CSV table of C-alpha atoms in Angstrom, one decimal:
chain,number,residue,atom,x,y,z
A,1,MET,CA,108.9,68.2,52.0
A,2,PRO,CA,107.0,67.2,48.8
A,3,GLY,CA,108.8,67.2,45.5
A,4,ARG,CA,108.5,70.3,43.3
A,5,ALA,CA,107.0,70.0,39.8
A,6,THR,CA,108.7,71.8,37.0
A,7,ARG,CA,108.4,71.7,33.2
A,8,THR,CA,111.2,70.6,31.0
A,9,ALA,CA,112.1,72.2,27.6
A,10,THR,CA,109.8,69.6,25.9
A,11,GLY,CA,106.9,70.7,28.1
A,12,ARG,CA,106.9,67.5,30.2
A,13,LEU,CA,106.3,67.7,33.9
A,14,ARG,CA,109.3,66.6,36.0
A,15,VAL,CA,109.0,66.2,39.8
A,16,ALA,CA,112.2,67.3,41.6
A,17,VAL,CA,113.2,65.1,44.5
A,18,PRO,CA,114.0,67.2,47.6
A,19,SER,CA,117.7,67.6,48.0
A,20,VAL,CA,119.7,66.2,50.9
A,21,ALA,CA,120.0,69.8,52.2
A,22,GLU,CA,116.3,70.3,52.2
A,23,ARG,CA,115.8,67.0,54.1
A,24,VAL,CA,118.4,68.2,56.7
A,25,ALA,CA,116.5,71.5,57.0
A,26,ASP,CA,113.3,69.6,57.5
A,27,GLU,CA,114.9,67.6,60.3
A,28,LEU,CA,116.3,70.7,62.0
A,29,ARG,CA,112.9,72.4,61.6
A,30,LEU,CA,111.3,69.4,63.3
A,31,GLN,CA,113.8,69.5,66.2
A,32,LEU,CA,113.0,73.2,66.7
A,33,ALA,CA,109.2,72.5,66.7
A,34,GLU,CA,109.7,69.6,69.2
A,35,GLY,CA,111.7,71.8,71.5
A,36,ALA,CA,115.0,69.9,71.1
A,37,LEU,CA,116.9,73.1,70.0
A,38,LEU,CA,116.7,76.1,72.3
A,39,PRO,CA,116.8,79.8,71.4
A,40,GLY,CA,120.4,81.0,71.3
A,41,ALA,CA,121.9,77.5,71.1
A,42,ARG,CA,125.0,77.2,68.9
A,43,LEU,CA,124.6,74.8,66.0
A,44,THR,CA,127.8,73.1,64.9
A,45,GLU,CA,128.2,72.0,61.3
A,46,SER,CA,130.5,69.1,62.1
A,47,THR,CA,128.3,67.7,64.9
A,48,ILE,CA,125.1,67.9,62.8
A,49,ALA,CA,126.9,66.4,59.8
A,50,GLU,CA,128.1,63.5,61.8
A,51,ASP,CA,124.7,63.0,63.5
A,52,LEU,CA,122.8,63.0,60.2
A,53,GLY,CA,125.4,61.3,58.1
A,54,VAL,CA,125.8,64.1,55.6
A,55,SER,CA,128.6,66.5,54.5
A,56,ARG,CA,129.3,69.8,56.2
A,57,ASN,CA,128.5,71.6,52.9
A,58,THR,CA,125.0,70.0,53.0
A,59,VAL,CA,124.5,71.3,56.6
A,60,ARG,CA,125.7,74.7,55.4
A,61,GLU,CA,123.0,74.7,52.7
A,62,ALA,CA,120.4,73.7,55.3
A,63,PHE,CA,121.5,76.5,57.5
A,64,ALA,CA,121.1,79.0,54.7
A,65,GLU,CA,117.5,77.8,54.1
A,66,LEU,CA,116.7,78.1,57.8
A,67,ALA,CA,118.3,81.5,58.0
A,68,SER,CA,116.0,82.7,55.2
A,69,GLU,CA,113.1,81.6,57.4
A,70,ARG,CA,114.6,83.5,60.4
A,71,LEU,CA,114.9,80.3,62.4
A,72,VAL,CA,118.6,80.5,62.7
A,73,VAL,CA,121.1,83.4,62.6
A,74,ARG,CA,124.7,83.5,61.5
A,75,HIS,CA,127.1,85.7,63.4
A,76,PRO,CA,130.4,86.4,61.6
A,77,ASN,CA,133.4,84.7,63.3
A,78,ARG,CA,131.1,83.1,65.9
A,79,GLY,CA,128.9,80.6,64.0
A,80,VAL,CA,125.2,79.8,63.6
A,81,PHE,CA,122.7,80.0,66.4
A,82,VAL,CA,119.1,79.2,66.9
A,83,ALA,CA,117.1,82.4,66.6
A,84,SER,CA,115.6,84.3,69.5
A,85,LEU,CA,112.5,85.9,68.1
A,86,GLU,CA,111.4,89.3,69.1
A,87,ALA,CA,108.1,90.5,70.6
A,88,GLY,CA,107.3,92.2,67.2
A,89,ASP,CA,107.3,88.8,65.5
A,90,VAL,CA,104.4,87.4,67.6
A,91,HIS,CA,101.6,89.2,65.8
A,92,ASP,CA,102.9,88.3,62.3
A,93,VAL,CA,103.1,84.6,63.2
A,94,TYR,CA,99.6,84.7,64.7
A,95,THR,CA,98.3,86.4,61.6
A,96,VAL,CA,99.5,83.4,59.6
A,97,ARG,CA,98.1,81.0,62.1
A,98,ARG,CA,94.6,82.5,61.9
A,99,ALA,CA,94.7,82.4,58.1
A,100,ILE,CA,95.6,78.7,57.8
A,101,GLU,CA,94.5,77.0,61.0
A,102,VAL,CA,91.0,78.5,61.2
A,103,SER,CA,90.2,78.0,57.6
A,104,ALA,CA,91.5,74.4,57.7
A,105,LEU,CA,89.3,73.6,60.7
A,106,ARG,CA,86.2,75.3,59.3
A,107,ALA,CA,86.4,73.0,56.2
A,108,GLY,CA,86.7,69.8,58.3
A,109,GLY,CA,88.4,66.7,57.1
A,110,SER,CA,88.4,63.0,56.6
A,111,PRO,CA,87.7,60.6,59.5
A,112,GLU,CA,91.4,59.6,59.5
A,113,ASP,CA,92.5,63.3,59.7
A,114,VAL,CA,90.0,64.0,62.4
A,115,ALA,CA,91.3,61.0,64.3
A,116,ALA,CA,94.8,62.5,64.1
A,117,VAL,CA,93.5,65.6,65.8
A,118,ARG,CA,91.9,63.4,68.5
A,119,ALA,CA,95.2,61.5,68.9
A,120,ALA,CA,97.1,64.8,69.6
A,121,VAL,CA,94.5,65.8,72.2
A,122,GLU,CA,94.9,62.4,74.0
A,123,GLU,CA,98.6,62.8,73.8
A,124,GLY,CA,98.3,66.2,75.6
A,125,LYS,CA,96.0,64.8,78.2
A,126,ARG,CA,98.5,62.0,79.0
A,127,ALA,CA,101.3,64.5,79.3
A,128,ALA,CA,99.3,66.7,81.6
A,129,ALA,CA,98.4,63.8,83.8
A,130,ALA,CA,102.1,62.9,84.0
A,131,ARG,CA,103.0,66.6,84.7
A,132,ASP,CA,105.4,66.4,81.8
A,133,GLU,CA,105.5,70.0,80.5
A,134,GLU,CA,107.9,69.2,77.6
A,135,ALA,CA,105.7,66.4,76.4
A,136,ALA,CA,102.6,68.6,76.8
A,137,GLY,CA,104.3,71.2,74.6
A,138,THR,CA,105.1,68.7,71.9
A,139,ALA,CA,101.5,67.4,72.0
A,140,ASN,CA,100.2,70.9,71.6
A,141,GLN,CA,102.4,71.3,68.5
A,142,HIS,CA,101.0,68.0,67.1
A,143,PHE,CA,97.5,69.3,67.7
A,144,HIS,CA,97.9,72.4,65.7
A,145,GLY,CA,99.8,70.6,62.9
A,146,ALA,CA,97.0,68.0,62.7
A,147,ILE,CA,94.5,70.9,62.3
A,148,VAL,CA,96.3,72.3,59.3
A,149,ALA,CA,96.7,68.7,57.9
A,150,LEU,CA,92.9,68.6,57.7
A,151,ALA,CA,93.2,70.6,54.5
A,152,ARG,CA,95.3,67.9,52.8
A,153,SER,CA,97.6,70.6,51.4
A,154,PRO,CA,101.4,69.8,51.2
A,155,ARG,CA,102.1,73.6,50.8
A,156,LEU,CA,100.1,74.5,53.9
A,157,ASN,CA,101.9,71.7,55.8
A,158,THR,CA,105.2,73.1,54.8
A,159,ILE,CA,104.2,76.6,55.9
A,160,MET,CA,102.9,75.2,59.2
A,161,ALA,CA,106.2,73.3,59.8
A,162,GLN,CA,108.0,76.7,59.8
A,163,VAL,CA,105.3,78.3,61.9
A,164,LEU,CA,105.5,75.5,64.5
A,165,ALA,CA,109.3,75.9,64.8
A,166,GLU,CA,108.9,79.6,65.3
A,167,MET,CA,106.1,79.0,67.9
A,168,ARG,CA,108.3,76.8,70.0
A,169,LEU,CA,110.9,79.5,70.0
A,170,PHE,CA,108.3,82.0,71.3
A,171,PHE,CA,107.0,79.6,73.9
A,172,HIS,CA,110.4,78.9,75.5
A,173,LYS,CA,110.2,82.3,77.2
A,174,ALA,CA,106.7,81.6,78.4
A,175,THR,CA,107.3,78.2,80.0
A,176,VAL,CA,108.6,79.7,83.2
A,177,ASP,CA,105.1,78.7,84.2
A,178,ALA,CA,105.5,75.0,84.9
A,179,GLN,CA,102.0,74.3,83.7
A,180,PHE,CA,102.0,76.6,80.7
A,181,TYR,CA,101.1,74.1,78.0
A,182,GLN,CA,98.7,72.2,80.3
A,183,HIS,CA,96.4,75.3,80.3
A,184,TYR,CA,95.7,74.6,76.6
A,185,VAL,CA,94.6,71.0,77.0
A,186,PRO,CA,90.9,71.7,77.9
A,187,ASP,CA,90.7,74.2,74.9
A,188,ASN,CA,92.1,71.5,72.6
A,189,GLU,CA,89.6,69.0,73.9
A,190,GLU,CA,86.6,71.4,73.3
A,191,ILE,CA,87.8,72.3,69.8
A,192,CYS,CA,88.2,68.6,69.0
A,193,LEU,CA,84.8,67.7,70.3
A,194,ALA,CA,83.2,70.3,68.1
A,195,LEU,CA,85.1,69.0,65.1
A,196,GLU,CA,84.1,65.4,65.8
A,197,SER,CA,80.4,66.4,66.1
A,198,GLY,CA,80.5,68.3,62.8
A,199,GLU,CA,80.1,71.7,64.4
A,200,LEU,CA,82.8,73.2,62.1
A,201,ASP,CA,81.9,76.9,62.5
A,202,ARG,CA,81.8,76.5,66.3
A,203,ALA,CA,85.2,74.7,66.2
A,204,ALA,CA,86.6,77.5,64.1
A,205,ASP,CA,85.2,80.2,66.4
A,206,LEU,CA,86.7,78.4,69.4
A,207,LEU,CA,90.1,78.2,67.8
A,208,LEU,CA,90.0,81.8,66.7
A,209,ALA,CA,89.3,82.9,70.3
A,210,TYR,CA,92.0,80.5,71.5
A,211,LEU,CA,94.5,82.1,69.2
A,212,ASP,CA,93.5,85.6,70.3
A,213,ARG,CA,94.1,84.7,73.9
A,214,SER,CA,97.4,82.9,73.1
A,215,GLU,CA,98.7,85.9,71.2
A,216,ASP,CA,97.8,88.2,74.1
A,217,ASN,CA,99.6,85.9,76.6
A,218,LEU,CA,102.7,85.7,74.5
A,219,GLY,CA,102.7,89.4,73.8
A,220,GLU,CA,102.7,90.0,77.6
A,221,VAL,CA,105.5,87.5,78.1
A,222,HIS,CA,107.7,88.9,75.4
A,223,GLY,CA,106.8,92.5,76.2
A,224,ASP,CA,107.8,92.0,79.8
A,225,ALA,CA,111.0,90.3,78.7
A,226,ALA,CA,111.8,93.2,76.4
A,227,ASP,CA,111.1,95.7,79.2
A,228,ALA,CA,113.5,93.9,81.5
A,229,GLU,CA,116.4,93.9,79.0
């Protein structure tokens, strides 16, 4: 997370270094996005504090930040748990994704940033070839993160980090299909090819259609799950 700039009483700019709690929240957010923490899992202050070499108070502050983002929930007398998002959250998250991913892709990026998108595509292809669904899911997260990174905006990257964590929580219900993430590999390849060839409007249109299909698929999964409960 980048430092925040504030003005002192003398009018000078001062860049605030992210707190330890913010860095712990970043790490937990990353673990959520990478699929290491599952919906409903109990998070223990003492274990996380020991693993990350911080105090329990610091972990408690990080939990508060993640709770404000609806990534974890605190149940009185029970503890803190990874959130299990509801079907109604799907559309809201996809609204954010359309706003930031499509616009970032339509604007293009530097050769280095485009190369990062390509690297994520190749990561997904290797995972698909190995039939490693967990790795394919992580590669898919990297692909969408790399798209937003084209904009070179730390604020958008911060927003996307939260979105990716929420997306992984959504997708856990969907991955009863052993090849769920692998279905997206050809789409990622097509979008990347359009980006590399400078066909930015086409790349953006492909991504928009992709997000529409993905939202529909998740809506069906979570809707069915809600009906069954």
